[in-house]
Structure formats: C-alpha cells, structure tokens
mmCIF file of C-alpha atoms in Angstrom:
data_model
loop_
_atom_site.group_PDB
_atom_site.id
_atom_site.type_symbol
_atom_site.label_atom_id
_atom_site.label_comp_id
_atom_site.label_asym_id
_atom_site.label_seq_id
_atom_site.Cartn_x
_atom_site.Cartn_y
_atom_site.Cartn_z
ATOM 1 C CA MET A 1 43.738 -89.620 -10.892
ATOM 2 C CA HIS A 2 46.271 -88.008 -8.665
ATOM 3 C CA VAL A 3 45.871 -89.030 -5.043
ATOM 4 C CA PRO A 4 46.800 -86.179 -2.690
ATOM 5 C CA GLU A 5 49.351 -86.849 -0.003
ATOM 6 C CA ARG A 6 47.896 -87.180 3.480
ATOM 7 C CA ALA A 7 49.725 -85.421 6.296
ATOM 8 C CA TRP A 8 47.447 -85.908 9.278
ATOM 9 C CA PRO A 9 49.586 -86.862 12.273
ATOM 10 C CA GLY A 10 48.862 -90.324 13.561
ATOM 11 C CA PHE A 11 46.644 -91.426 10.719
ATOM 12 C CA LEU A 12 47.246 -93.997 8.015
ATOM 13 C CA THR A 13 48.132 -92.661 4.590
ATOM 14 C CA ASP A 14 48.328 -95.834 2.520
ATOM 15 C CA GLY A 15 45.495 -97.254 0.516
ATOM 16 C CA VAL A 16 43.626 -94.004 -0.012
ATOM 17 C CA ARG A 17 40.718 -94.401 -2.436
ATOM 18 C CA THR A 18 41.509 -93.897 -6.124
ATOM 19 C CA ASP A 19 39.191 -93.142 -9.041
ATOM 20 C CA GLY A 20 38.822 -96.725 -10.195
ATOM 21 C CA GLY A 21 37.674 -98.355 -6.993
ATOM 22 C CA ARG A 22 38.724 -99.115 -3.457
ATOM 23 C CA GLU A 23 42.236 -100.234 -2.573
ATOM 24 C CA LYS A 24 42.582 -102.563 0.350
ATOM 25 C CA ARG A 25 44.675 -101.179 3.103
ATOM 26 C CA SER A 26 47.731 -103.206 3.998
ATOM 27 C CA GLN A 27 47.456 -101.723 7.435
ATOM 28 C CA ARG A 28 44.018 -100.655 8.538
ATOM 29 C CA ARG A 29 44.379 -99.957 12.183
ATOM 30 C CA GLN A 30 46.771 -97.854 14.158
ATOM 31 C CA ALA A 31 48.808 -99.422 16.899
ATOM 32 C CA ASN A 32 47.222 -97.208 19.504
ATOM 33 C CA ILE A 33 43.628 -98.274 18.695
ATOM 34 C CA SER A 34 42.620 -100.999 21.090
ATOM 35 C CA ALA A 35 40.775 -103.953 19.610
ATOM 36 C CA GLY A 36 39.733 -105.453 22.926
ATOM 37 C CA GLY A 37 37.943 -104.539 26.095
ATOM 38 C CA SER A 38 34.350 -103.880 26.870
ATOM 39 C CA ARG A 39 32.302 -101.229 25.159
ATOM 40 C CA LEU A 40 32.923 -97.773 26.651
ATOM 41 C CA SER A 41 30.458 -95.073 25.776
ATOM 42 C CA GLU A 42 31.566 -91.862 24.116
ATOM 43 C CA VAL A 43 32.640 -89.105 26.401
ATOM 44 C CA GLU A 44 29.681 -87.069 25.210
ATOM 45 C CA ASP A 45 27.313 -89.785 26.406
ATOM 46 C CA ASP A 46 29.035 -90.064 29.778
ATOM 47 C CA TYR A 47 27.913 -86.653 30.927
ATOM 48 C CA SER A 48 25.533 -86.276 33.853
ATOM 49 C CA ASP A 49 21.855 -85.592 33.264
ATOM 50 C CA ASP A 50 22.498 -81.892 33.740
ATOM 51 C CA ASP A 51 25.359 -81.947 31.271
ATOM 52 C CA GLN A 52 23.198 -83.734 28.732
ATOM 53 C CA LYS A 53 21.029 -80.628 28.592
ATOM 54 C CA TYR A 54 23.573 -79.138 26.225
ATOM 55 C CA LEU A 55 22.325 -79.194 22.666
ATOM 56 C CA THR A 56 18.678 -78.648 23.644
ATOM 57 C CA ASP A 57 16.420 -76.106 21.940
ATOM 58 C CA GLY A 58 16.316 -73.658 24.840
ATOM 59 C CA GLY A 59 20.053 -73.196 25.094
ATOM 60 C CA HIS A 60 20.636 -71.683 21.681
ATOM 61 C CA GLU A 61 18.182 -68.847 21.281
ATOM 62 C CA GLU A 62 20.897 -66.252 21.359
ATOM 63 C CA ASP A 63 22.787 -65.219 18.249
ATOM 64 C CA HIS A 64 25.592 -67.687 17.485
ATOM 65 C CA GLY A 65 27.079 -65.451 14.818
ATOM 66 C CA HIS A 66 25.676 -67.472 11.925
ATOM 67 C CA ASP A 67 23.991 -64.917 9.705
ATOM 68 C CA HIS A 68 21.947 -65.970 6.714
ATOM 69 C CA ASN A 69 20.813 -62.526 5.587
ATOM 70 C CA HIS A 70 24.363 -61.412 4.766
ATOM 71 C CA GLU A 71 23.518 -57.812 5.618
ATOM 72 C CA THR A 72 26.738 -57.406 7.565
ATOM 73 C CA GLY A 73 28.934 -58.514 4.714
ATOM 74 C CA HIS A 74 29.252 -62.102 5.893
ATOM 75 C CA ASP A 75 31.293 -63.997 3.341
ATOM 76 C CA HIS A 76 30.875 -67.669 2.477
ATOM 77 C CA GLY A 77 33.832 -67.366 0.132
ATOM 78 C CA ASP A 78 36.550 -69.265 1.974
ATOM 79 C CA GLY A 79 36.941 -71.362 -1.143
ATOM 80 C CA HIS A 80 37.160 -68.390 -3.473
ATOM 81 C CA ASP A 81 40.541 -66.904 -2.660
ATOM 82 C CA GLY A 82 39.116 -63.900 -0.873
ATOM 83 C CA GLU A 83 37.625 -62.259 -3.948
ATOM 84 C CA SER A 84 36.163 -59.059 -2.527
ATOM 85 C CA GLY A 85 33.915 -58.561 -5.549
ATOM 86 C CA HIS A 86 32.465 -62.057 -5.469
ATOM 87 C CA ASP A 87 28.845 -62.114 -6.619
ATOM 88 C CA HIS A 88 26.518 -63.427 -3.912
ATOM 89 C CA ASP A 89 23.944 -64.881 -6.316
ATOM 90 C CA GLY A 90 26.640 -66.600 -8.342
ATOM 91 C CA HIS A 91 28.135 -68.111 -5.203
ATOM 92 C CA HIS A 92 24.789 -69.735 -4.407
ATOM 93 C CA ALA A 93 23.999 -70.751 -7.978
ATOM 94 C CA HIS A 94 24.761 -74.404 -7.222
ATOM 95 C CA ASP A 95 22.780 -74.619 -3.977
ATOM 96 C CA ARG A 96 20.561 -77.688 -3.663
ATOM 97 C CA ALA A 97 17.059 -77.354 -2.271
ATOM 98 C CA SER A 98 17.031 -81.080 -1.528
ATOM 99 C CA VAL A 99 19.922 -83.494 -1.037
ATOM 100 C CA SER A 100 20.230 -87.256 -0.709
ATOM 101 C CA VAL A 101 21.769 -88.397 2.573
ATOM 102 C CA ALA A 102 23.056 -91.664 4.040
ATOM 103 C CA VAL A 103 22.857 -92.014 7.829
ATOM 104 C CA VAL A 104 25.350 -94.265 9.635
ATOM 105 C CA THR A 105 25.059 -95.046 13.339
ATOM 106 C CA VAL A 106 28.345 -96.176 14.913
ATOM 107 C CA SER A 107 27.640 -98.256 18.006
ATOM 108 C CA SER A 108 28.354 -101.672 19.461
ATOM 109 C CA SER A 109 25.447 -101.445 21.904
ATOM 110 C CA ARG A 110 22.530 -100.275 19.760
ATOM 111 C CA SER A 111 20.429 -101.668 16.930
ATOM 112 C CA LEU A 112 18.467 -99.925 14.196
ATOM 113 C CA ASP A 113 15.315 -100.780 16.130
ATOM 114 C CA ALA A 114 16.639 -98.896 19.176
ATOM 115 C CA ASP A 115 18.515 -95.959 17.694
ATOM 116 C CA PRO A 116 16.989 -92.657 18.854
ATOM 117 C CA SER A 117 19.811 -90.551 17.415
ATOM 118 C CA GLY A 118 19.529 -92.159 14.002
ATOM 119 C CA ASP A 119 15.748 -91.823 14.126
ATOM 120 C CA TYR A 120 16.040 -88.141 14.930
ATOM 121 C CA ILE A 121 18.541 -87.512 12.115
ATOM 122 C CA GLU A 122 16.337 -89.289 9.583
ATOM 123 C CA ASP A 123 13.182 -87.438 10.692
ATOM 124 C CA ALA A 124 14.923 -84.037 10.764
ATOM 125 C CA LEU A 125 16.306 -84.496 7.255
ATOM 126 C CA GLN A 126 12.971 -85.561 5.837
ATOM 127 C CA ASP A 127 11.111 -82.752 7.611
ATOM 128 C CA ALA A 128 13.529 -80.311 5.966
ATOM 129 C CA GLY A 129 12.747 -81.707 2.520
ATOM 130 C CA HIS A 130 15.781 -83.937 2.084
ATOM 131 C CA GLU A 131 15.868 -87.633 1.224
ATOM 132 C CA VAL A 132 17.387 -90.381 3.370
ATOM 133 C CA THR A 133 18.649 -92.782 0.722
ATOM 134 C CA ALA A 134 20.403 -95.245 3.020
ATOM 135 C CA ARG A 135 20.668 -96.002 6.693
ATOM 136 C CA GLU A 136 23.044 -98.432 8.395
ATOM 137 C CA LEU A 137 24.432 -99.341 11.799
ATOM 138 C CA VAL A 138 28.035 -100.503 12.186
ATOM 139 C CA THR A 139 30.032 -101.485 15.248
ATOM 140 C CA ASP A 140 32.845 -99.415 16.746
ATOM 141 C CA ASP A 141 35.413 -100.978 14.452
ATOM 142 C CA PHE A 142 37.854 -99.021 12.312
ATOM 143 C CA ASP A 143 37.445 -101.184 9.226
ATOM 144 C CA ALA A 144 33.657 -101.346 9.489
ATOM 145 C CA VAL A 145 33.291 -97.572 9.903
ATOM 146 C CA GLN A 146 35.720 -96.696 7.142
ATOM 147 C CA THR A 147 34.288 -99.224 4.690
ATOM 148 C CA GLN A 148 30.753 -97.953 5.196
ATOM 149 C CA ILE A 149 31.683 -94.284 4.774
ATOM 150 C CA ASP A 150 33.804 -95.155 1.753
ATOM 151 C CA GLU A 151 30.972 -97.096 0.124
ATOM 152 C CA TYR A 152 28.419 -94.348 0.576
ATOM 153 C CA ALA A 153 30.797 -91.581 -0.498
ATOM 154 C CA GLY A 154 31.388 -93.429 -3.759
ATOM 155 C CA ARG A 155 27.715 -93.761 -4.667
ATOM 156 C CA ASP A 156 26.296 -91.411 -7.277
ATOM 157 C CA ASP A 157 22.897 -91.311 -5.558
ATOM 158 C CA ILE A 158 24.269 -89.999 -2.240
ATOM 159 C CA ASP A 159 25.220 -86.354 -1.720
ATOM 160 C CA ALA A 160 26.115 -86.453 1.977
ATOM 161 C CA VAL A 161 26.879 -88.932 4.751
ATOM 162 C CA ILE A 162 26.116 -88.292 8.408
ATOM 163 C CA THR A 163 27.656 -90.578 11.012
ATOM 164 C CA SER A 164 26.488 -90.636 14.623
ATOM 165 C CA GLY A 165 28.785 -92.003 17.312
ATOM 166 C CA GLY A 166 32.420 -92.925 17.847
ATOM 167 C CA THR A 167 33.765 -89.368 18.184
ATOM 168 C CA GLY A 168 34.761 -89.496 21.844
ATOM 169 C CA VAL A 169 38.100 -90.337 23.468
ATOM 170 C CA THR A 170 37.667 -93.950 24.587
ATOM 171 C CA PRO A 171 39.839 -96.589 22.862
ATOM 172 C CA ASP A 172 36.998 -97.818 20.673
ATOM 173 C CA ASP A 173 35.914 -94.360 19.499
ATOM 174 C CA VAL A 174 37.484 -94.517 16.036
ATOM 175 C CA THR A 175 35.145 -92.639 13.711
ATOM 176 C CA PRO A 176 37.520 -89.664 13.142
ATOM 177 C CA GLU A 177 40.456 -91.995 12.507
ATOM 178 C CA ALA A 178 38.380 -93.945 9.986
ATOM 179 C CA ALA A 179 36.947 -90.914 8.199
ATOM 180 C CA LEU A 180 39.927 -88.569 7.931
ATOM 181 C CA PRO A 181 42.025 -90.595 5.460
ATOM 182 C CA LEU A 182 39.058 -90.614 3.067
ATOM 183 C CA PHE A 183 38.753 -86.830 2.968
ATOM 184 C CA ASP A 184 39.946 -84.887 -0.061
ATOM 185 C CA LYS A 185 39.169 -81.724 1.872
ATOM 186 C CA GLN A 186 38.596 -81.107 5.564
ATOM 187 C CA LEU A 187 35.959 -78.688 6.859
ATOM 188 C CA PRO A 188 37.458 -77.687 10.219
ATOM 189 C CA GLY A 189 34.841 -75.002 10.745
ATOM 190 C CA PHE A 190 32.177 -77.649 11.341
ATOM 191 C CA GLY A 191 33.858 -79.149 14.391
ATOM 192 C CA GLU A 192 34.887 -75.725 15.648
ATOM 193 C CA LEU A 193 31.328 -74.389 15.464
ATOM 194 C CA PHE A 194 29.830 -77.556 16.951
ATOM 195 C CA ARG A 195 32.139 -77.357 19.965
ATOM 196 C CA ARG A 196 31.586 -73.631 20.406
ATOM 197 C CA LEU A 197 27.820 -74.094 20.492
ATOM 198 C CA SER A 198 28.006 -77.007 22.918
ATOM 199 C CA THR A 199 30.385 -75.057 25.165
ATOM 200 C CA GLU A 200 27.566 -72.657 25.913
ATOM 201 C CA GLU A 201 25.858 -75.491 27.802
ATOM 202 C CA VAL A 202 28.515 -77.953 28.959
ATOM 203 C CA GLY A 203 31.562 -75.727 29.295
ATOM 204 C CA PRO A 204 35.069 -77.196 28.969
ATOM 205 C CA ARG A 205 33.779 -80.771 28.754
ATOM 206 C CA THR A 206 33.268 -80.132 25.072
ATOM 207 C CA VAL A 207 36.996 -80.749 24.520
ATOM 208 C CA GLY A 208 36.121 -84.452 24.667
ATOM 209 C CA SER A 209 34.155 -84.200 21.436
ATOM 210 C CA ARG A 210 35.938 -84.806 18.132
ATOM 211 C CA ALA A 211 33.082 -83.944 15.772
ATOM 212 C CA LEU A 212 34.400 -83.261 12.271
ATOM 213 C CA ALA A 213 33.446 -82.956 8.619
ATOM 214 C CA GLY A 214 35.023 -83.150 5.197
ATOM 215 C CA VAL A 215 34.560 -83.895 1.514
ATOM 216 C CA ALA A 216 35.245 -87.363 0.091
ATOM 217 C CA GLU A 217 34.809 -87.806 -3.662
ATOM 218 C CA ARG A 218 32.604 -84.710 -3.777
ATOM 219 C CA THR A 219 30.389 -86.159 -1.053
ATOM 220 C CA LEU A 220 29.933 -84.258 2.216
ATOM 221 C CA VAL A 221 30.716 -86.312 5.340
ATOM 222 C CA PHE A 222 29.634 -85.118 8.794
ATOM 223 C CA CYS A 223 30.696 -87.055 11.914
ATOM 224 C CA ILE A 224 28.809 -86.117 15.073
ATOM 225 C CA PRO A 225 28.584 -87.605 18.590
ATOM 226 C CA GLY A 226 26.151 -90.398 19.292
ATOM 227 C CA SER A 227 23.716 -88.767 21.725
ATOM 228 C CA GLN A 228 20.355 -87.537 20.542
ATOM 229 C CA ASN A 229 21.133 -84.105 21.954
ATOM 230 C CA ALA A 230 24.278 -83.957 19.826
ATOM 231 C CA ALA A 231 22.281 -84.983 16.782
ATOM 232 C CA GLN A 232 19.820 -82.190 17.464
ATOM 233 C CA LEU A 233 22.554 -79.569 17.792
ATOM 234 C CA GLY A 234 24.501 -80.768 14.773
ATOM 235 C CA LEU A 235 21.472 -80.969 12.509
ATOM 236 C CA GLU A 236 19.509 -77.899 13.560
ATOM 237 C CA GLU A 237 22.341 -75.452 14.140
ATOM 238 C CA VAL A 238 24.887 -76.422 11.497
ATOM 239 C CA ILE A 239 24.085 -79.177 8.992
ATOM 240 C CA LEU A 240 20.548 -78.300 7.890
ATOM 241 C CA PRO A 241 21.268 -74.584 7.346
ATOM 242 C CA GLU A 242 24.326 -75.318 5.174
ATOM 243 C CA VAL A 243 24.077 -78.787 3.629
ATOM 244 C CA GLY A 244 22.402 -77.677 0.384
ATOM 245 C CA HIS A 245 24.993 -74.955 -0.123
ATOM 246 C CA LEU A 246 27.966 -77.186 0.673
ATOM 247 C CA VAL A 247 26.736 -80.105 -1.433
ATOM 248 C CA GLY A 248 26.254 -77.772 -4.392
ATOM 249 C CA LEU A 249 29.766 -76.408 -4.056
ATOM 250 C CA ALA A 250 31.372 -79.824 -3.586
ATOM 251 C CA ALA A 251 29.643 -81.228 -6.664
ATOM 252 C CA SER A 252 30.271 -78.223 -8.900
ATOM 253 C CA ASP A 253 33.062 -77.873 -11.430
ATOM 254 C CA GLY A 254 34.236 -74.580 -9.972
ATOM 255 C CA HIS A 255 33.628 -71.054 -11.224
ATOM 256 C CA GLU A 256 31.546 -70.700 -14.322
#
C-alpha cells in the first residue's frame, strides 16, 4: 500500500499507518508540545458564562447556508471534479441511514462517570438512529490520543470517530497534532463551518478553536472542543446532518 507523503507544517510525518498494521513512531511528540505543567483547560472552556452561550439552540435559528433540499443547485460534489451533470440520486446512493461511531473524550480532569460532553454525544447519536460501538476517555497525551484514534479507525465495525476535547491552544491541547498525521484526507470545511457558526455567538474568540475532521482508513474522524455546548453545535449543526452521507462516500469504491 502506498503511503501518501504528509506535508502539514509542524507535524510528524514518520510512522504513518500502513495497510498491515501500526508502525511505532520513532518520534511521537513534537519539541514544542510540553509534557509538564498543570492541566490547563481548552480555550473554549475558558470563556465566561456569557461566552459559553455560544452553541446553544437559540443562537442558530437563522439560515446558516446549509441547504438540504438542493433547490438552489447546492452541490455536494467537491469530490467529483466539478461534474456539472452529476446525478443527485447517484451521489447519495451510498448514504448510510445508520452508522457505527466511537466516542473518545480527551481530558486529564474528567472520568467517564463525569463526562457531560461524552454523554451528550452518545445520546444525540443514539437518538438519531446511530450506534455507539465504543466509548473511551484518554488523557491529554499525544501518544494516548493518537493510539486511540488509530485503533478505532482501523476497526471494521466502526464507521466514524468523534473526539471531544484537546482542540484549544494550551500546551497540552494536542488532539489536532495527534489526529492529522493519521488522515488520508482532510475535511477543512468541517472546522471552517464549526468556527463560522460559533462566531455568531462568541465573535473573534472562535479563533482559539482548532476543531477539525478527516478520513483515516475510510473512517470519518471528527475532533471537536470539550465543552457540552461545543458538542451540541458540532453534532446538531454539522455532524448529524452529514455523517451518513460522508461515511457512505468514504467507504465506497468510487463511481459506479
């Protein structure tokens, strides 16, 4: 299996997963990732009470430009080379009504018994008809986060992984650094849309969020901030409306 070259500035490129298993990284942390110090919460969780109101139900009633009726010619075909005659039904032929998801909470201060964000994600997925196949909590450690994402992405019974936490700017927020080298494809639109929606409530403070998504071994990976409000925004506004479509595309063999 050919392993694509990684060109993300500042991220490790060695030891990327290959088809036969998991290579151990000879270097698994970057020099600028601090291993010491006390736990600092994510920048998203450091907002004031007023700021934390971003991501609530009432703040997103207006049209965010995400149109599911396609009456205005909205095109999901970014992966189809701009084919103007692309058949809508064919594009959605692989959509999944139900997907299997692993939920990973990244935190050094929580436990699975006291994890409101993880609880919300699990409940929201199940209420939408999806299955939560696995749930885990790992500390804010590069190796721990990367190993857990890597393990779940390689499992045949998991279609998507959602991580919660570690996307801020403090030294121990390392979820993006851990996830990016595993991606075969990045989905930059996820982070862009997440930050645009949160900007409507919190304004420029949203620049402190590094939410992101990608595809690793045909498994969708979504990395969102650790607050329950962020989980609500990410799930309700972006992930739930699109996860069945994206999982179907990622797992397909291309055009038929």
